[in-house]
GROMACS .gro file of C-alpha atoms in nm:
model
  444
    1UNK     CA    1   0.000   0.000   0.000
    2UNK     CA    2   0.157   0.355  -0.091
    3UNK     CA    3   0.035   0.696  -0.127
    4UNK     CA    4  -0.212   0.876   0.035
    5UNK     CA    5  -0.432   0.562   0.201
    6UNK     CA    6  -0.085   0.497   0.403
    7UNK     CA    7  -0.058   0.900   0.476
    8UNK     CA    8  -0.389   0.942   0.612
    9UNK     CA    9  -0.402   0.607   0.815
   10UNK     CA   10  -0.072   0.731   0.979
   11UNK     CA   11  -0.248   1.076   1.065
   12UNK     CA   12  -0.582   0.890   1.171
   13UNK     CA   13  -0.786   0.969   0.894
   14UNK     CA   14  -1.027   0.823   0.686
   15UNK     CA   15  -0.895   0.744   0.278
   16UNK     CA   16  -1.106   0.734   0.052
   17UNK     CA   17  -0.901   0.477  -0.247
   18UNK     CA   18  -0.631   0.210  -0.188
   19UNK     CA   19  -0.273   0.244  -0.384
   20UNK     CA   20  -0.131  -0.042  -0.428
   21UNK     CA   21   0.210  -0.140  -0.556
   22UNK     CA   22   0.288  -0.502  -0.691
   23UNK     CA   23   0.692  -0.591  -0.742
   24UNK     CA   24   0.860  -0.871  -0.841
   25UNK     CA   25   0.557  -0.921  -1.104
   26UNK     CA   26   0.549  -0.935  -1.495
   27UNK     CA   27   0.285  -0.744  -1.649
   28UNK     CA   28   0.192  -1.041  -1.809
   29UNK     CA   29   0.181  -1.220  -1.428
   30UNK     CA   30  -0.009  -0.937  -1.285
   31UNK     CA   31  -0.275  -0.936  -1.550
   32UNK     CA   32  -0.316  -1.322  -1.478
   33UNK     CA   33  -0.327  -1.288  -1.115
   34UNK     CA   34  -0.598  -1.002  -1.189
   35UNK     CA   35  -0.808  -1.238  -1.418
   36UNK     CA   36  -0.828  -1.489  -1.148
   37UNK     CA   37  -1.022  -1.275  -0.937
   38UNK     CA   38  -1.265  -1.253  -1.168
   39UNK     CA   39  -1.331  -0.850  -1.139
   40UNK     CA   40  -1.353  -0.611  -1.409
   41UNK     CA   41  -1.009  -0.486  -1.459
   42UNK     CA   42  -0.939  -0.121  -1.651
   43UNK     CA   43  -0.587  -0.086  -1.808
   44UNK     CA   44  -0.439   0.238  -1.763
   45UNK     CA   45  -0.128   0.373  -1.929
   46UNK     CA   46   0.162   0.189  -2.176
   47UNK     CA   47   0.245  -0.108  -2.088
   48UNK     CA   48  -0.011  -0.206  -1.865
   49UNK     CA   49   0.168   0.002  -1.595
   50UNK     CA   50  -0.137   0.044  -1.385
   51UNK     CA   51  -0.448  -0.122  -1.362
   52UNK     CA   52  -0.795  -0.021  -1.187
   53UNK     CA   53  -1.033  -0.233  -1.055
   54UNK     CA   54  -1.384  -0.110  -1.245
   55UNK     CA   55  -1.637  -0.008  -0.962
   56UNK     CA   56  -1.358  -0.065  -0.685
   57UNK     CA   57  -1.149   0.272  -0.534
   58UNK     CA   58  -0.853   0.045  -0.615
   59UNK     CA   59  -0.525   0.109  -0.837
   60UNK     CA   60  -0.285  -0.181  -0.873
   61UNK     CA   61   0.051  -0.009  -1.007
   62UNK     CA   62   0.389  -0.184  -1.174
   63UNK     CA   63   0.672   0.007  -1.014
   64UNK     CA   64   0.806   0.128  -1.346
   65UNK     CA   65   1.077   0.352  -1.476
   66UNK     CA   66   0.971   0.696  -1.683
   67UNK     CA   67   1.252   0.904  -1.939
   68UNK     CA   68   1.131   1.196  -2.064
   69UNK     CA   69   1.135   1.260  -2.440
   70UNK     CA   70   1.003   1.634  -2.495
   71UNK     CA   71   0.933   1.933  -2.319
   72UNK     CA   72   0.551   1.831  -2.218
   73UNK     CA   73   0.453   1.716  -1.939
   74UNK     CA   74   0.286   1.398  -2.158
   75UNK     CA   75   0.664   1.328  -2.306
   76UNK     CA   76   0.719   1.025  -2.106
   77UNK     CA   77   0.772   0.694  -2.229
   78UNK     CA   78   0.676   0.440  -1.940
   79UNK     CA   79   0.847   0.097  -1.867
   80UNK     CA   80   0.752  -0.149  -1.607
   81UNK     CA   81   1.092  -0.289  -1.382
   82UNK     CA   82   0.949  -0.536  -1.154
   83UNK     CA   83   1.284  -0.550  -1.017
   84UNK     CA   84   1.305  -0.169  -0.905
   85UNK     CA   85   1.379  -0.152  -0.518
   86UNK     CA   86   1.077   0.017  -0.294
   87UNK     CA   87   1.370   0.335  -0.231
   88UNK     CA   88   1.359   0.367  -0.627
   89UNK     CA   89   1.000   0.381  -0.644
   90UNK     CA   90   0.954   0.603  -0.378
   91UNK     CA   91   1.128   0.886  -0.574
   92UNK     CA   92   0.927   0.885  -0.848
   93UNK     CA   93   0.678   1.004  -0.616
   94UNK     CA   94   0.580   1.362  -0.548
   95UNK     CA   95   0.618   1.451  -0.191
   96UNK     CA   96   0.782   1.270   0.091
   97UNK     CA   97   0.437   1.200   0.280
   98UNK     CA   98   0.349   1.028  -0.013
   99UNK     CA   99   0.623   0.826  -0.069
  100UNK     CA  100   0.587   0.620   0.245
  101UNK     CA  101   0.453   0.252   0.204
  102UNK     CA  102   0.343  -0.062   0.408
  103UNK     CA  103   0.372  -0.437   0.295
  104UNK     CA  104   0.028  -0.613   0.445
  105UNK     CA  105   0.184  -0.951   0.447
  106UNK     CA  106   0.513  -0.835   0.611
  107UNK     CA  107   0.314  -0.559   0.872
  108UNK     CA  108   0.647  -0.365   0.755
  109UNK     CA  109   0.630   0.021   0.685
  110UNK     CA  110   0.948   0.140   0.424
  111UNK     CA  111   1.003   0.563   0.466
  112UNK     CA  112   1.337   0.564   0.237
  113UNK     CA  113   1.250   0.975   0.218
  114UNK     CA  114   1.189   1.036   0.567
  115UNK     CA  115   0.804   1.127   0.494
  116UNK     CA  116   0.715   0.974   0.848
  117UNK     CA  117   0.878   1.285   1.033
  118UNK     CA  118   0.784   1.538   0.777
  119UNK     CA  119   0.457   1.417   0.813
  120UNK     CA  120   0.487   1.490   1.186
  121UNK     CA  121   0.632   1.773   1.126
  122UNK     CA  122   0.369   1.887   0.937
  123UNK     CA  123   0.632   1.948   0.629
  124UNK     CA  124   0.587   1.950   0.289
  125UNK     CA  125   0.927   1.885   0.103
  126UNK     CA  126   0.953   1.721  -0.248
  127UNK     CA  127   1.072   1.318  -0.268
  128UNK     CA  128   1.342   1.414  -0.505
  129UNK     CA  129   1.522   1.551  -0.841
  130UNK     CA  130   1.238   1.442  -1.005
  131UNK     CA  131   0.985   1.655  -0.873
  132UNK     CA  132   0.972   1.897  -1.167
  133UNK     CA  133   0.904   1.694  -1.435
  134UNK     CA  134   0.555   1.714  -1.381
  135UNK     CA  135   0.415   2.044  -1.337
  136UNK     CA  136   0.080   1.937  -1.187
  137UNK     CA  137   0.267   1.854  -0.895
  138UNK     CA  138   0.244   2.196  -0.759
  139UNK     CA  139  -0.111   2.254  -0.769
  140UNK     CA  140  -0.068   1.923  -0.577
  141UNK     CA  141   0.114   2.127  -0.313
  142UNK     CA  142  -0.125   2.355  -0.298
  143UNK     CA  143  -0.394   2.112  -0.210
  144UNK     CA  144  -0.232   1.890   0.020
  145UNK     CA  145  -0.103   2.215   0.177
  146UNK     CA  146  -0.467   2.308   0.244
  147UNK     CA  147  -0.630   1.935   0.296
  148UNK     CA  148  -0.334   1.903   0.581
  149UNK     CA  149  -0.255   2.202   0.710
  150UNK     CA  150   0.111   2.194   0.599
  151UNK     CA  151   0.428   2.384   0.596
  152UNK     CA  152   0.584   2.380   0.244
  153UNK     CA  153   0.997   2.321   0.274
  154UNK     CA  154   1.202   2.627   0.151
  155UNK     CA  155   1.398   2.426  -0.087
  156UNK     CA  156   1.070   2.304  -0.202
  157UNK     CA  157   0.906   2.686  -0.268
  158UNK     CA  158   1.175   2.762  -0.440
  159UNK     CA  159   1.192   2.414  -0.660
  160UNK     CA  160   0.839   2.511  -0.759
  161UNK     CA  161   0.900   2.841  -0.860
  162UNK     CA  162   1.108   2.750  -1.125
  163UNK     CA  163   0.787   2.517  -1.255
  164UNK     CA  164   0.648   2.679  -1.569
  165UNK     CA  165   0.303   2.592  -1.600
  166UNK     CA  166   0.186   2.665  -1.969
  167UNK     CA  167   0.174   2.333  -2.064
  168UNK     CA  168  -0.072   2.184  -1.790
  169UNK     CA  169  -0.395   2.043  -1.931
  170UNK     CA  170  -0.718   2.245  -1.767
  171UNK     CA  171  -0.915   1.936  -1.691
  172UNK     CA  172  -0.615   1.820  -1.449
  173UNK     CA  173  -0.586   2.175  -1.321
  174UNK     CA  174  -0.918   2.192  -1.239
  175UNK     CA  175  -0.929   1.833  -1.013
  176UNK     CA  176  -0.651   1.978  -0.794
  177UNK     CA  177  -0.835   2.300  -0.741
  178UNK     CA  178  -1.181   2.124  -0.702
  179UNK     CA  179  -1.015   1.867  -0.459
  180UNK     CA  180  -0.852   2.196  -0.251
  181UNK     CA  181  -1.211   2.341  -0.244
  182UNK     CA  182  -1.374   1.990  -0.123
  183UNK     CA  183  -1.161   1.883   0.116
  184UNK     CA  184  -0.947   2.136   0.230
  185UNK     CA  185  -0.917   2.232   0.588
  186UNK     CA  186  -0.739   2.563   0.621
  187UNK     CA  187  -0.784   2.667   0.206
  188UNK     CA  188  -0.645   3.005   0.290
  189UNK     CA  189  -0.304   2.847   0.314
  190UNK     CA  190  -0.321   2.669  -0.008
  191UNK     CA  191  -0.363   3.066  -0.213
  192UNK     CA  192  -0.084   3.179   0.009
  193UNK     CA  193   0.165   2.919  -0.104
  194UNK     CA  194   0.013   2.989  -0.461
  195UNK     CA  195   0.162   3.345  -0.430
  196UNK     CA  196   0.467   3.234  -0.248
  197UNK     CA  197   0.590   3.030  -0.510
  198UNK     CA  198   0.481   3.274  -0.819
  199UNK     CA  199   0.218   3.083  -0.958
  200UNK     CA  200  -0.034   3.310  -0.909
  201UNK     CA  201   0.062   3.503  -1.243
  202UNK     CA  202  -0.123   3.188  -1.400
  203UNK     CA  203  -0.437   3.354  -1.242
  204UNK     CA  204  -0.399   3.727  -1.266
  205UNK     CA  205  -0.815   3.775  -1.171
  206UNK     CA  206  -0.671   3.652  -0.846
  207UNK     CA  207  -0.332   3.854  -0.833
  208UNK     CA  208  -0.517   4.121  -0.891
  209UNK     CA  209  -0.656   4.084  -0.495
  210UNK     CA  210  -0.340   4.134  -0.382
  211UNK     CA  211  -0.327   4.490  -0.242
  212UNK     CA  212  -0.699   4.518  -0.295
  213UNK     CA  213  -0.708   4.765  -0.024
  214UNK     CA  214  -1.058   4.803   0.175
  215UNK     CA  215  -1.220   4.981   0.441
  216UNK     CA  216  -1.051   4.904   0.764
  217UNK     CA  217  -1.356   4.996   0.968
  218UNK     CA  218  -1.555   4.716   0.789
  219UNK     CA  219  -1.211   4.484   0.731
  220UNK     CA  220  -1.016   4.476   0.937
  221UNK     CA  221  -0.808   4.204   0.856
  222UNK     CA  222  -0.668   4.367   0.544
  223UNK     CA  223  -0.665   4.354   0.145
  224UNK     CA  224  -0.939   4.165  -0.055
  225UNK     CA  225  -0.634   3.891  -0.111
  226UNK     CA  226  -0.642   3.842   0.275
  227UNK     CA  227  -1.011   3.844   0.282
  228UNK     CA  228  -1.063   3.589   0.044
  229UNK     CA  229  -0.866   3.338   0.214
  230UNK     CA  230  -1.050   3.379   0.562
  231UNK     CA  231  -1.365   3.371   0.367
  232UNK     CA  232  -1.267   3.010   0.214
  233UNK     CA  233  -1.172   2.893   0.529
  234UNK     CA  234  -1.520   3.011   0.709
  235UNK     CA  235  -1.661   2.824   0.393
  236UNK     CA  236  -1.470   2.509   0.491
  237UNK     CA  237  -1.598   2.470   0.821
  238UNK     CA  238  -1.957   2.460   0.682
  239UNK     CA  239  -1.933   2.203   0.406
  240UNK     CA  240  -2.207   1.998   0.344
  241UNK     CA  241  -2.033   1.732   0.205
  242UNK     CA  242  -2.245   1.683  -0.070
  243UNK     CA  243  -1.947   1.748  -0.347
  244UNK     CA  244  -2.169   1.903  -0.595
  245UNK     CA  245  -2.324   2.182  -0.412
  246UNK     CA  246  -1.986   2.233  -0.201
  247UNK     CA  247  -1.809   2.289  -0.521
  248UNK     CA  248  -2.049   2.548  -0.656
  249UNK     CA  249  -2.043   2.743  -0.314
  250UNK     CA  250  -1.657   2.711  -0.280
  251UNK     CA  251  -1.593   2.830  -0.649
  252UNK     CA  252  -1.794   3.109  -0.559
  253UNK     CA  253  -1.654   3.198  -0.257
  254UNK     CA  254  -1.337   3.190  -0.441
  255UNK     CA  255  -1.392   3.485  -0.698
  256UNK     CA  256  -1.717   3.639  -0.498
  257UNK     CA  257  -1.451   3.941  -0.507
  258UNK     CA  258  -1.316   3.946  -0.803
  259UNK     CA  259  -1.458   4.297  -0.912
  260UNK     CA  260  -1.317   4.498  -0.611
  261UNK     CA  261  -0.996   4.573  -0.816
  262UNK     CA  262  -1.210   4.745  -1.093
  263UNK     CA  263  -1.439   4.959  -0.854
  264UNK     CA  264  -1.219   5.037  -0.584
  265UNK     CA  265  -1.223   5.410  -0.461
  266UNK     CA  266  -1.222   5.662  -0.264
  267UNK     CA  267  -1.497   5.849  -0.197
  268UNK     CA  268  -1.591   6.113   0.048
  269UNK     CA  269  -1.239   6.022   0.221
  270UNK     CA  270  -1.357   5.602   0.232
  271UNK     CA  271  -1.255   5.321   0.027
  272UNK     CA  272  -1.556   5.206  -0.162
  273UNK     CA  273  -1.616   4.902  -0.378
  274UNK     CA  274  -1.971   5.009  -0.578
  275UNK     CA  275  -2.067   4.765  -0.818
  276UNK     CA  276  -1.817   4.491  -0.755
  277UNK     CA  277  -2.104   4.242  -0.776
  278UNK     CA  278  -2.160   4.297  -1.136
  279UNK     CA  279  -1.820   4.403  -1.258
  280UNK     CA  280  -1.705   4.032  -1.014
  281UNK     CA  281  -1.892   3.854  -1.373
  282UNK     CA  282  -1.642   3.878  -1.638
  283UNK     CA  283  -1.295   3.791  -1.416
  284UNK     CA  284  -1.512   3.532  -1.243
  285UNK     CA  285  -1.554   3.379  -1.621
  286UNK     CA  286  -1.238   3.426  -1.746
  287UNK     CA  287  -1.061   3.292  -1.424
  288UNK     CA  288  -1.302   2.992  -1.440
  289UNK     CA  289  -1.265   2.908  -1.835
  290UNK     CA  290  -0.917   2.821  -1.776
  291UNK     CA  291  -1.060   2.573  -1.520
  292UNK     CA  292  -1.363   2.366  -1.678
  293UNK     CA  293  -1.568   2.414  -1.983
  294UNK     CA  294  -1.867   2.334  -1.718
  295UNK     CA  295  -2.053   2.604  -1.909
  296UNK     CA  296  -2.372   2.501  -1.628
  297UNK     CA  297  -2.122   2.483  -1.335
  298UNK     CA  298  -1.997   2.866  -1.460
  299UNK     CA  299  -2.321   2.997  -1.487
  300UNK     CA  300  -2.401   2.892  -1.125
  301UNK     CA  301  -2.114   3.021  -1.020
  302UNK     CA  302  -2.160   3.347  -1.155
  303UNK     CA  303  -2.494   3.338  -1.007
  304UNK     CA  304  -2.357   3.374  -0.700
  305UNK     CA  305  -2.129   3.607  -0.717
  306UNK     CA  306  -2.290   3.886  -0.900
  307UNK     CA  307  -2.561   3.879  -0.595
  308UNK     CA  308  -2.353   3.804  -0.341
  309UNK     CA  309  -2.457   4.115  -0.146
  310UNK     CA  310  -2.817   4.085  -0.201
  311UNK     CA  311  -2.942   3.914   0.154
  312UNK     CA  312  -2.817   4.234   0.302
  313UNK     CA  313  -2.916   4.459   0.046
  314UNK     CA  314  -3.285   4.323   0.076
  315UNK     CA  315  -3.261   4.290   0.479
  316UNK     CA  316  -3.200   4.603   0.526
  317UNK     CA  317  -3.461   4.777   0.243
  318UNK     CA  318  -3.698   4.542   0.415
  319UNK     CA  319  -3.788   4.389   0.115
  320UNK     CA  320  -4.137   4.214   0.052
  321UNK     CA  321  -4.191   3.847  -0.119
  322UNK     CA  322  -4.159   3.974  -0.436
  323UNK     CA  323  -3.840   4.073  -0.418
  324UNK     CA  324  -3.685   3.752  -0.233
  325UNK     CA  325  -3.900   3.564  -0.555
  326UNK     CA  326  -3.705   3.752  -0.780
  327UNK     CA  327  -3.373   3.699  -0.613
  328UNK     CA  328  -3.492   3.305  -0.620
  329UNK     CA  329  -3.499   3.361  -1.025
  330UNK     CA  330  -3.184   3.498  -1.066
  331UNK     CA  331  -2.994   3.259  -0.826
  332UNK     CA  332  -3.175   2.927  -0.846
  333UNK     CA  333  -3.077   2.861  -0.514
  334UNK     CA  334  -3.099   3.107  -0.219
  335UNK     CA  335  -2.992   2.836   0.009
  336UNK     CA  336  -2.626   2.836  -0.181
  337UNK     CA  337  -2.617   3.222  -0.173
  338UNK     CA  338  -2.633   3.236   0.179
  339UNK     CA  339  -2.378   3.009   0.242
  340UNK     CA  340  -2.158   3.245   0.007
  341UNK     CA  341  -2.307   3.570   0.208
  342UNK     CA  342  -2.286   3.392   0.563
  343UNK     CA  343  -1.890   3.275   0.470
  344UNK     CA  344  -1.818   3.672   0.366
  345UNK     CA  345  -1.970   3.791   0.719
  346UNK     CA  346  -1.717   3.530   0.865
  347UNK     CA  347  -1.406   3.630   0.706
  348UNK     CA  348  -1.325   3.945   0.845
  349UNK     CA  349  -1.096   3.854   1.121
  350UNK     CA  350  -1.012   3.990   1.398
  351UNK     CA  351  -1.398   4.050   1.486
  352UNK     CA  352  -1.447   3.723   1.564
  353UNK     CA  353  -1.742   3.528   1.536
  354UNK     CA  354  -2.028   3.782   1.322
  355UNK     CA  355  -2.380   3.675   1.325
  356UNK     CA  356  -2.521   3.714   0.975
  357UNK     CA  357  -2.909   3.777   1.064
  358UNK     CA  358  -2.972   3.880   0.669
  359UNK     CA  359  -2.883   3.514   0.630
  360UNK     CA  360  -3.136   3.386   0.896
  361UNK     CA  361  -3.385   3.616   0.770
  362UNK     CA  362  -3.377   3.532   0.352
  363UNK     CA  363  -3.367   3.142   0.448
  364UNK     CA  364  -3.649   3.193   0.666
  365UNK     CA  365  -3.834   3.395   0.384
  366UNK     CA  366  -3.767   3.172   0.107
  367UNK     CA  367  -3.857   2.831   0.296
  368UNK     CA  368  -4.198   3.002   0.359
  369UNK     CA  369  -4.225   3.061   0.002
  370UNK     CA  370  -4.073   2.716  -0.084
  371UNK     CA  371  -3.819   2.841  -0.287
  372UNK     CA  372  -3.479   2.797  -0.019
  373UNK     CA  373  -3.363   2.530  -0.326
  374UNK     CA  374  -3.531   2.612  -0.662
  375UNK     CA  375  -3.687   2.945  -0.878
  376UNK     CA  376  -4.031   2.967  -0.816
  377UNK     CA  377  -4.163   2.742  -1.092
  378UNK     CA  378  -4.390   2.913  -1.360
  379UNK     CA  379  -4.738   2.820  -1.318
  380UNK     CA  380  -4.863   2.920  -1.645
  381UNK     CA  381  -4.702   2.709  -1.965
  382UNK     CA  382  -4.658   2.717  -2.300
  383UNK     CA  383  -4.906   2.457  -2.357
  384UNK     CA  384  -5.183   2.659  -2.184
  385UNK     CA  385  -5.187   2.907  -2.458
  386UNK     CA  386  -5.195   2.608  -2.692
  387UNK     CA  387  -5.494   2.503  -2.525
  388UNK     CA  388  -5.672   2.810  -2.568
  389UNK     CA  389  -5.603   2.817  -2.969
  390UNK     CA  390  -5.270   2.956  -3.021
  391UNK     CA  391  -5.020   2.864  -3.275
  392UNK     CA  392  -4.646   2.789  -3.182
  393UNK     CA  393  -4.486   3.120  -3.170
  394UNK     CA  394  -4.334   3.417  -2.995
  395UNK     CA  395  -4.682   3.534  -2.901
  396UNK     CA  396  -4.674   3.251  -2.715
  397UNK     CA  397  -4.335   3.306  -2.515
  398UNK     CA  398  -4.451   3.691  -2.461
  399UNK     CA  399  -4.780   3.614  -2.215
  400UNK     CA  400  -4.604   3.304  -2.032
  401UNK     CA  401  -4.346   3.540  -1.926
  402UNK     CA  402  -4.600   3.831  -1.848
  403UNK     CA  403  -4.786   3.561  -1.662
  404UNK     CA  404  -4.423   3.480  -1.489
  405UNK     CA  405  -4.373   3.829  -1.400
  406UNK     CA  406  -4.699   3.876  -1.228
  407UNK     CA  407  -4.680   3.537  -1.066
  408UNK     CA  408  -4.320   3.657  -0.902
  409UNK     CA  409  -4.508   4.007  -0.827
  410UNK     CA  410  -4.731   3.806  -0.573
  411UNK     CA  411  -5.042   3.869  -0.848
  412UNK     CA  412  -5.156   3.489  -0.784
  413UNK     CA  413  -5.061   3.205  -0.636
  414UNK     CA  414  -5.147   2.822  -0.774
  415UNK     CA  415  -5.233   2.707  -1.068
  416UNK     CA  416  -5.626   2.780  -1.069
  417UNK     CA  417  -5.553   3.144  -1.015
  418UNK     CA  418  -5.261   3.145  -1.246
  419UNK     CA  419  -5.504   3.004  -1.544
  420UNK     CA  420  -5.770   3.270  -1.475
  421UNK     CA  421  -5.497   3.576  -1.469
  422UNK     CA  422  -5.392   3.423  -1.782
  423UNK     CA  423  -5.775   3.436  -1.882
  424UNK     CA  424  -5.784   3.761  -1.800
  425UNK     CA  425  -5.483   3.839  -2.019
  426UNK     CA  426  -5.631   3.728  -2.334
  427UNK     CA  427  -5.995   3.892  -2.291
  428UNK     CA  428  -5.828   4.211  -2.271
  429UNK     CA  429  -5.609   4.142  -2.575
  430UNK     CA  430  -5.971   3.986  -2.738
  431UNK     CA  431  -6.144   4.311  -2.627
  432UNK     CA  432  -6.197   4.634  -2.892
  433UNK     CA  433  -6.014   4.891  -2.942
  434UNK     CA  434  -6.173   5.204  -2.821
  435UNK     CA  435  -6.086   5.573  -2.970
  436UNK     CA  436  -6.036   5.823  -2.650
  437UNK     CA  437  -6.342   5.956  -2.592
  438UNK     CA  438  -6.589   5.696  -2.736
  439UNK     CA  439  -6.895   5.560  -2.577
  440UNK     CA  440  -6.799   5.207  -2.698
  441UNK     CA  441  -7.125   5.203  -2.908
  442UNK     CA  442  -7.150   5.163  -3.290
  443UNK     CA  443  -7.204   5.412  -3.461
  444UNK     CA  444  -7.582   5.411  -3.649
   0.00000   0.00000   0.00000
């Protein structure tokens, strides 16, 4: 067993997926063995260099020898050595925590790296010379930096930034980022050793935070840079864990900010930030397009972010149902956009703990409305209008959403009273022009 299940067993943790590592075996041997158990096997790699058990969190891995060939971080070509010794194998691997492995049928843990007192320690320090020739392996810092609340080495930081990262595929970026936002404990420290090490240039919608400055009064704990981070880690503390919603929520407590650098001034002797909502949209798009081509995860996202202030805005205008309604059919969920507004209230350190009662309040709203999780659903349909004779057509589109609008107003509520404001839409259409000043008879 190597890898991470041996790293979090040693720190008491729950893992998630077993690594294993099989020596002294053939490929062809290995595949046999793996036949005989009669489970679904998936190849992965040349040369049969790892295998995964289908339906199984399981990874059965050659220990195997790599030479680059090019300048990519794909220019490998992969060898299995069923010879190599367990201190060989170990630095191929990325960190020294990682590198540490136990033999189940010896009860015998090998730590050729030392990982076992960085891990203690609570060090981060590359397993070797090999380190750089994957690039990925820095976002990998930043992760594990954040998942275990980690020191990085200082021969490390400066290992990584010498890293260029041009050539890094975005779907692998984006796992390392997404598995920072899911299971990170102290995320705040995972941005910080972004900037340590230079890599934040790859992100400039985030380097732009840096010396953000805001109103002391109202943050106190400095720049929006230093902001975000507190705000990710107030996020972390209240995951669901339900990865789908978490990763909406944490993506858009990530860039909720991102239009302060735009719309920051002074005015009447303050630092204001008016508008950064709106203005947050297009960074928050272009920082997330070199992420995920999620187009529906963006959107969400972005959601979020451009009515991040709204619980507040609408607490304190003492806004009716209408309003939260409408706020429902921008957002889709109000539930996630108080999460983003509650973690905001929490990350302005030193003030401690800060109640967020324009949280309390809009949940409280919409679950009386039945919208805390969905936009109010439109009562009146397309197929309504059909009913009533019309053809397929915009004229169509135009009175569902008039219907919509007054449905969101509070004009109805149900679908008997939305069909008879509907009714009433089309006898006024139906009725007669009149000229101003008629009596509405004909004329003899």
């Amino acid at each position: 067993m190597v890898g991470g299940c041996v790293r979090d067993a040693l720190l008491g943790l729950d893992y998630r997926e077993f690594d294993l590592e099989a020596f002294r075996l053939t490929p062809d041997r290995l595949e046999s063995v793996l036949r005989g158990l009669e489970l679904p096997v998936d190849q992965v790699g040349r040369a049969f260099s790892v295998a995964r058990l289908r339906g199984l969190p399981i990874d059965i891995a050659l220990p195997r020898r790599e030479r680059k060939v090019g300048k990519r971080h794909r220019d490998f070509v992969v060898d299995a050595d069923p010879e190599m010794s367990v201190e060989a194998a170990a630095e191929r691997r990325d960190f020294t925590i990682n590198a540490i492995s136990y033999d189940p049928l010896t009860d015998r843990l090998d730590d050729p790296l030392n990982g076992r007192a960085d891990l203690e320690r609570r060090r981060l320090r590359h397993a070797s010379h090999r380190f750089g020739e994957d690039p990925l392996r820095v976002l990998r810092g930043m992760q594990f930096i954040a998942r275990l609340a980690l020191e990085p080495d200082q021969e490390t930081e400066v290992l990584c930034s010498r890293i260029d990262w041009s050539d890094l595929s975005a779907e692998r970026v984006f796992d390392e980022w997404r598995k920072m936002l899911l299971y990170g404990l102290e995320i705040g420290r995972g941005l910080r050793f972004l900037e340590t090490v230079g890599w934040l240039r790859a992100y400039p919608e985030l380097e732009a935070l840096i010396g953000c400055e805001q109103d002391p009064e109202w943050h106190p704990e400095g720049d929006v840079w230093v902001h975000t981070g507190h705000v990710l880690d107030a996020f972390a503390r209240e995951r669901l864990e339900d990865e789908d919603e978490d990763l909406v929520v944490g993506l858009a407590c990530l860039c909720h900010d991102l239009g302060k650098p735009a719309t920051t001034r002074f005015v009447d002797g303050r630092l204001r930030s008016r508008g950064h909502e709106a203005a947050g949209e297009r960074p928050t798009r272009t920082f997330l397009a070199r992420l995920t081509k999620r187009s529906r995860l963006v959107d969400d996202v972005v959601r979020l972010v451009v009515d991040h202030l709204k619980p507040r805005q609408l607490h304190r205008g003492r806004a009716g149902d209408a309003a939260v309604r409408r706020l429902a059919n921008r957002v889709r969920r109000i539930d996630r956009l108080v999460r983003v507004a509650r973690a905001d209230a929490q990350g302005r350190p030193p003030l401690g703990p800060v109640d967020c009662p324009e949280c309390d309040w809009l949940l409280a709203r919409a679950e009386a409305l039945r919208i805390r999780d969905r936009a109010p659903e439109p009562v009146v349909r397309g197929r309504d209008l059909i009913a009533r004779g019309f053809a397929p057509g915009p004229a169509i589109g135009e009175f569902v959403d008039r219907c919509y609008q007054a449905q969101l107003d509070g004009a109805f509520e149900g679908r008997t009273a939305g069909l008879r404001f509907l009714d009433s839409l089309l006898r006024r259409r139906a009725a007669p022009e009149r000229a101003p000043g008629s009596s509405g008879r004909a004329e003899p």
